[in-house]
PDB file of C-alpha atoms in Angstrom:
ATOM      1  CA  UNK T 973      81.866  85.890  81.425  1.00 85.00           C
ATOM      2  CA  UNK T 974      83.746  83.064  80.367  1.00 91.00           C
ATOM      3  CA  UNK T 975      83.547  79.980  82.703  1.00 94.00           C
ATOM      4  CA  UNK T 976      87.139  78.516  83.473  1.00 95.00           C
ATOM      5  CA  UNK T 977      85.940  75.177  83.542  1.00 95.00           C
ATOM      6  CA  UNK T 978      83.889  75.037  80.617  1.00 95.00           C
ATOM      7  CA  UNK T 979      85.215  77.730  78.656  1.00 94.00           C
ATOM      8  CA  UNK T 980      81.504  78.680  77.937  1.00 93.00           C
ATOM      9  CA  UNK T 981      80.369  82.055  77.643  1.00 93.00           C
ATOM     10  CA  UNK T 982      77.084  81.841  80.106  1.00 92.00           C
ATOM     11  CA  UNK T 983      77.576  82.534  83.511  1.00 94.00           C
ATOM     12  CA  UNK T 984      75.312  84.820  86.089  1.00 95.00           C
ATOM     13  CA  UNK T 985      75.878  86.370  88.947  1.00 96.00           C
ATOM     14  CA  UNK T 986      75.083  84.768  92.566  1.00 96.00           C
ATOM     15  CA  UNK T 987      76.272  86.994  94.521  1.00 95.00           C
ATOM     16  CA  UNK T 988      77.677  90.324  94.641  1.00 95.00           C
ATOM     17  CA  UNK T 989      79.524  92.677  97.271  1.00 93.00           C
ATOM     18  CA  UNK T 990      81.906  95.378  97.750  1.00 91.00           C
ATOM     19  CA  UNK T 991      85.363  94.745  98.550  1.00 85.00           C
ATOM     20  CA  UNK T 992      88.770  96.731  99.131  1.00 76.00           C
ATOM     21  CA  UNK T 993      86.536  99.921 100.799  1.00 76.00           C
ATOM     22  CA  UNK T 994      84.540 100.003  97.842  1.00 80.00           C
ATOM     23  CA  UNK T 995      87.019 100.141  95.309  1.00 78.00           C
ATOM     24  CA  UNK T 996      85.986  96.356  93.990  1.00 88.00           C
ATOM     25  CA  UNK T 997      83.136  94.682  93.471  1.00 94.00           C
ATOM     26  CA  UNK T 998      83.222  90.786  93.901  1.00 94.00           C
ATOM     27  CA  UNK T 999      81.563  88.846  92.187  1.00 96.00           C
ATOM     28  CA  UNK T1000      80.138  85.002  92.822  1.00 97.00           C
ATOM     29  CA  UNK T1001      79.141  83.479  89.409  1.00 97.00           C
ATOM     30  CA  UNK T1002      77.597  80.320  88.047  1.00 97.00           C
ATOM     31  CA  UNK T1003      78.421  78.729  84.864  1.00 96.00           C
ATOM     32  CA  UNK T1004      75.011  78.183  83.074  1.00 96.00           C
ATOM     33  CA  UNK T1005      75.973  75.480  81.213  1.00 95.00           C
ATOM     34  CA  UNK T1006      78.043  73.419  83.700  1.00 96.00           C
ATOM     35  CA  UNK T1007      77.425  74.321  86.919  1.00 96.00           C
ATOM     36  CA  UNK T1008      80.845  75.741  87.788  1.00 97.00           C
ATOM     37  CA  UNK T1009      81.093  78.267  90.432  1.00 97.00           C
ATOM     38  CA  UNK T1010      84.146  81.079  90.186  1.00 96.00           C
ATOM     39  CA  UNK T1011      84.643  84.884  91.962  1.00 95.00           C
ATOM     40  CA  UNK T1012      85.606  87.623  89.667  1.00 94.00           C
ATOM     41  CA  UNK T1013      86.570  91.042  90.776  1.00 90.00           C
ATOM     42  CA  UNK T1014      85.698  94.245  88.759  1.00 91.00           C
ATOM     43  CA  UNK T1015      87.420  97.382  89.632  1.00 83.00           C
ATOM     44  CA  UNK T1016      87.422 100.887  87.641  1.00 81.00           C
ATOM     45  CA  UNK T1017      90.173 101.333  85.041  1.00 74.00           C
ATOM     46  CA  UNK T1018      92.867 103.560  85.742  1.00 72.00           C
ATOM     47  CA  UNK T1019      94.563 105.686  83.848  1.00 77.00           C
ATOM     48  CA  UNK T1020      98.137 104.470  82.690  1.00 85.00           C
ATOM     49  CA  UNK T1021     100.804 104.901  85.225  1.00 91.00           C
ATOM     50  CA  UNK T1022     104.290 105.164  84.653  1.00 94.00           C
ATOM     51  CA  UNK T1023     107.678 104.728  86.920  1.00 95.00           C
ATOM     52  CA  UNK T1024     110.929 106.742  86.074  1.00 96.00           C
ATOM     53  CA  UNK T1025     113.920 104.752  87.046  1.00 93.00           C
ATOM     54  CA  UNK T1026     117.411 106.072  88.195  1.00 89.00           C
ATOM     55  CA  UNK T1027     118.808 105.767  84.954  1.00 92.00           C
ATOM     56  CA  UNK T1028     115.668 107.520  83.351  1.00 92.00           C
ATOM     57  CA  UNK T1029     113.830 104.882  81.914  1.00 95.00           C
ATOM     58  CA  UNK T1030     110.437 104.470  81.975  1.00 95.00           C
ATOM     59  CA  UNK T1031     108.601 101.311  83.217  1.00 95.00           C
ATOM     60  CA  UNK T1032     104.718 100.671  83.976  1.00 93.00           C
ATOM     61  CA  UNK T1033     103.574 101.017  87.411  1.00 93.00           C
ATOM     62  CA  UNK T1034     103.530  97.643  89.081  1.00 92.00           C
ATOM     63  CA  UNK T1035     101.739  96.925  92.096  1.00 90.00           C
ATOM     64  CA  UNK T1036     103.010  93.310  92.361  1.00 93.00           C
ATOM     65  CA  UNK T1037     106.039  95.103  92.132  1.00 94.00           C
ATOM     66  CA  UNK T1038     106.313  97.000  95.414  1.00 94.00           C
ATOM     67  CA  UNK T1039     104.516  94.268  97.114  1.00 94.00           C
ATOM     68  CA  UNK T1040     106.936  91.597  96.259  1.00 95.00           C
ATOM     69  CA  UNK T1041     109.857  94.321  97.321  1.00 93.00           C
ATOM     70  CA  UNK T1042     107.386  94.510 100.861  1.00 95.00           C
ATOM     71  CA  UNK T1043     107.214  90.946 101.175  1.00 95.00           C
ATOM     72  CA  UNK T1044     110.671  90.087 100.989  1.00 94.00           C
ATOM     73  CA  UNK T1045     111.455  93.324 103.730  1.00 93.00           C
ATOM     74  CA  UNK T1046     109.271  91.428 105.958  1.00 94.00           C
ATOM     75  CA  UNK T1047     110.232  87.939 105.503  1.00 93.00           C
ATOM     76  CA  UNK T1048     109.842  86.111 108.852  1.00 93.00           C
ATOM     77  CA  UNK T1049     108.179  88.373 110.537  1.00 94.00           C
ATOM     78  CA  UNK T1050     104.628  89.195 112.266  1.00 94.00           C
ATOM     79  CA  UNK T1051     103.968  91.330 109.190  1.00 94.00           C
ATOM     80  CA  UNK T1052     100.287  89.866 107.623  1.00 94.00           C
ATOM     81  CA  UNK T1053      99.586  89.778 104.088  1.00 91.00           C
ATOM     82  CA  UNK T1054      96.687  91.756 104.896  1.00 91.00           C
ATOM     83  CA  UNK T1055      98.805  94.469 106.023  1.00 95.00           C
ATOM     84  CA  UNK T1056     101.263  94.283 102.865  1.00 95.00           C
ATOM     85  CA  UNK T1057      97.726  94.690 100.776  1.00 92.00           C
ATOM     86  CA  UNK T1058      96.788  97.492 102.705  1.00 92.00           C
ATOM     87  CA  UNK T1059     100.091  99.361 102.606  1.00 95.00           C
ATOM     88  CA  UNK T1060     100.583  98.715  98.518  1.00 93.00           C
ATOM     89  CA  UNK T1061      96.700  99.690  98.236  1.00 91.00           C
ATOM     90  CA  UNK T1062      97.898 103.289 100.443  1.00 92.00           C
ATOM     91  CA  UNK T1063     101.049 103.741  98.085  1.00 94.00           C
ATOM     92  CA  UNK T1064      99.263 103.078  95.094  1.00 91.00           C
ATOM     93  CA  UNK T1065      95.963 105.225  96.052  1.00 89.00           C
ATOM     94  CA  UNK T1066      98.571 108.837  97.417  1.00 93.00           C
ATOM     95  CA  UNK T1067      99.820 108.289  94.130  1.00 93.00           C
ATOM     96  CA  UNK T1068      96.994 108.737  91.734  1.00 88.00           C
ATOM     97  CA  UNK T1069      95.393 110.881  94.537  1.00 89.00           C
ATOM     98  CA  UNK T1070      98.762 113.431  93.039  1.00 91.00           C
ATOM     99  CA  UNK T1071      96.773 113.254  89.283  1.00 88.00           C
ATOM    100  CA  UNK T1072     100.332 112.717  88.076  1.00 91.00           C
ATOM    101  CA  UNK T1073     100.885 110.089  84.807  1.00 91.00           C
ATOM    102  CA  UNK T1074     104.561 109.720  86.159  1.00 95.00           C
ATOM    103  CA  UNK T1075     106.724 109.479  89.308  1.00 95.00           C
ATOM    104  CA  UNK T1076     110.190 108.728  89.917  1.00 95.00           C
ATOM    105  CA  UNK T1077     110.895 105.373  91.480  1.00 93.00           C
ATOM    106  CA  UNK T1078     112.726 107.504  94.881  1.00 91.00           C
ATOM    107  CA  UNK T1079     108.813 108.743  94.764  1.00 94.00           C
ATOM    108  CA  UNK T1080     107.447 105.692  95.553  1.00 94.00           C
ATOM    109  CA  UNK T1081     110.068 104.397  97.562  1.00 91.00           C
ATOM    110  CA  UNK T1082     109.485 107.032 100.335  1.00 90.00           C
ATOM    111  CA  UNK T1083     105.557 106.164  99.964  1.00 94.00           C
ATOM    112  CA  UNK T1084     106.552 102.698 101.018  1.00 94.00           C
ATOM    113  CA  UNK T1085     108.952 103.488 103.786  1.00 90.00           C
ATOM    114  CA  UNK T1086     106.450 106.228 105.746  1.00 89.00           C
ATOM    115  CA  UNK T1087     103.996 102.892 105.640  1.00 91.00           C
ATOM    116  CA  UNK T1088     105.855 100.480 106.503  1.00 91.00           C
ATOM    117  CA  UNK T1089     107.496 102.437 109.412  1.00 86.00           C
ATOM    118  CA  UNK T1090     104.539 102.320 111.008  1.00 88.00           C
ATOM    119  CA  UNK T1091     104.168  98.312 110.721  1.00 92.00           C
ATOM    120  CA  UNK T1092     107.427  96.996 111.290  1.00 89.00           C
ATOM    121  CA  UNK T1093     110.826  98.112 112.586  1.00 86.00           C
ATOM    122  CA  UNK T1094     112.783  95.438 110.970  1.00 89.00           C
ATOM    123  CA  UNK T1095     111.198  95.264 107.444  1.00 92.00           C
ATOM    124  CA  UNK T1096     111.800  99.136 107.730  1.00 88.00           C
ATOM    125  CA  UNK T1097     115.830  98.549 108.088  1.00 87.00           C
ATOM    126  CA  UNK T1098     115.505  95.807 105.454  1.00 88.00           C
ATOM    127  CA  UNK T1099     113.955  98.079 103.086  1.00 89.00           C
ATOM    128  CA  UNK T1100     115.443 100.959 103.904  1.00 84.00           C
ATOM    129  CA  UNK T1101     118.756  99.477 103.292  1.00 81.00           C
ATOM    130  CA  UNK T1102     118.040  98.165  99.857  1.00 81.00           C
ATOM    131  CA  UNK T1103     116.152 101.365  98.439  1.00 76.00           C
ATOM    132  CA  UNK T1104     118.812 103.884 100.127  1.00 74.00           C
ATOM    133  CA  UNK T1105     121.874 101.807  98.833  1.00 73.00           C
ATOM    134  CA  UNK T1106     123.806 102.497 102.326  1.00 74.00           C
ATOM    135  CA  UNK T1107     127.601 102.973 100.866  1.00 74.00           C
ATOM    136  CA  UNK T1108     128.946 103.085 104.691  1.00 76.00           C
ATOM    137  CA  UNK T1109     128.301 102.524 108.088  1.00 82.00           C
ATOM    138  CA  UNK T1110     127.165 106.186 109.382  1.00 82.00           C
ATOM    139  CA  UNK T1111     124.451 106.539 106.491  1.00 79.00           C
ATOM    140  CA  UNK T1112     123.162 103.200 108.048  1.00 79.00           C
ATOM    141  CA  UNK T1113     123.291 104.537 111.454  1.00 83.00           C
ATOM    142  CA  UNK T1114     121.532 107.740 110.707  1.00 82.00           C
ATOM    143  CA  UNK T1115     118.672 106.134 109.352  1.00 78.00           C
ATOM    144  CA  UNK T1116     118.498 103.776 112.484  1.00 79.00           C
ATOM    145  CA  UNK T1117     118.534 107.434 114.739  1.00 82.00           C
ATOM    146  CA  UNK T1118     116.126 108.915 112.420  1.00 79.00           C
ATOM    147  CA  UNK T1119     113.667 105.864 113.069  1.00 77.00           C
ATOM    148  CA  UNK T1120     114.345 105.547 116.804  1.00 78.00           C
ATOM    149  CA  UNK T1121     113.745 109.273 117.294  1.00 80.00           C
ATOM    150  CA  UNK T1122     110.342 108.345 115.699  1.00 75.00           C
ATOM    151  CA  UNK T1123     109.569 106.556 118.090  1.00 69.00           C
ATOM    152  CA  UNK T1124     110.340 108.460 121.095  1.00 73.00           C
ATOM    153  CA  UNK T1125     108.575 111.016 119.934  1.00 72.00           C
ATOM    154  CA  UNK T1126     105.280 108.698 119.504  1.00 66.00           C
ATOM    155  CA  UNK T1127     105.452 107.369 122.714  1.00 58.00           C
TER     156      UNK T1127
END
């Protein structure tokens, strides 16, 4: 592996452990010839995933993406990036669990929004106004009964 500091190409491993339930292995290396210490991350190779659009265009899967979408829903509020992680690593892992090589953006969309339900009322609303594209008031309103009759039922 290539040492960022040195740009050499001798580096072994210090450490090793499994990270993100398994999925990825971490990795603590040292640079042979300098010294330097750095963490890579290996993770299997997945098979090319790809978005259809609204207007039918095809884009690459992204999960930076539908976390930066996430993050801005829950700007300023008690939402950790821990629990942004966790919901893009759900959306992303009921996706390929489908075997699919393509899924329509409204797809993933309602992946997000049955996570982040469950995290945050707020970021839902902010979300759910952006990726339903409310054109009036009572669209709005319906979503907000939908969601509070959610949780009446829960409770």
């Amino acid at each position: 592996m290539l040492c960022p500091n040195c740009h050499q190409n001798a580096s072994r491993v210090i450490d090793s452990r499994p990270t993100d339930e398994g999925r990825t292995i971490r990795r603590r290396r040292e640079c042979e010839n300098c010294g330097y210490r750095f963490t890579t991350f290996e993770r299997v190779e997945q098979s090319p995933l790809l978005v259809i659009k609204n207007d039918g265009t095809r884009e690459a899967f992204s999960r930076e993406k539908i976390l930066n979408g996430v993050a801005a829903a829950c700007q300023k509020r008690p939402v950790t990036s821990e629990q942004l992680n966790k919901l893009v690593d759900n959306v992303e892992n009921r996706i390929r669990a489908k075997g699919v090589s393509e899924i329509y953006s409204k797809e993933i969309g309602e992946l997000v929004m049955d996570q982040l339900v469950d995290i945050d009322d707020v970021a839902y609303i902010r979300f759910a106004s952006i990726y339903r594209q409310f054109t009036d008031m009572s669209s709005f309103m319906k979503t907000m009964e939908d969601m509070m009759d959610r949780h009446s039922k829960a409770k």
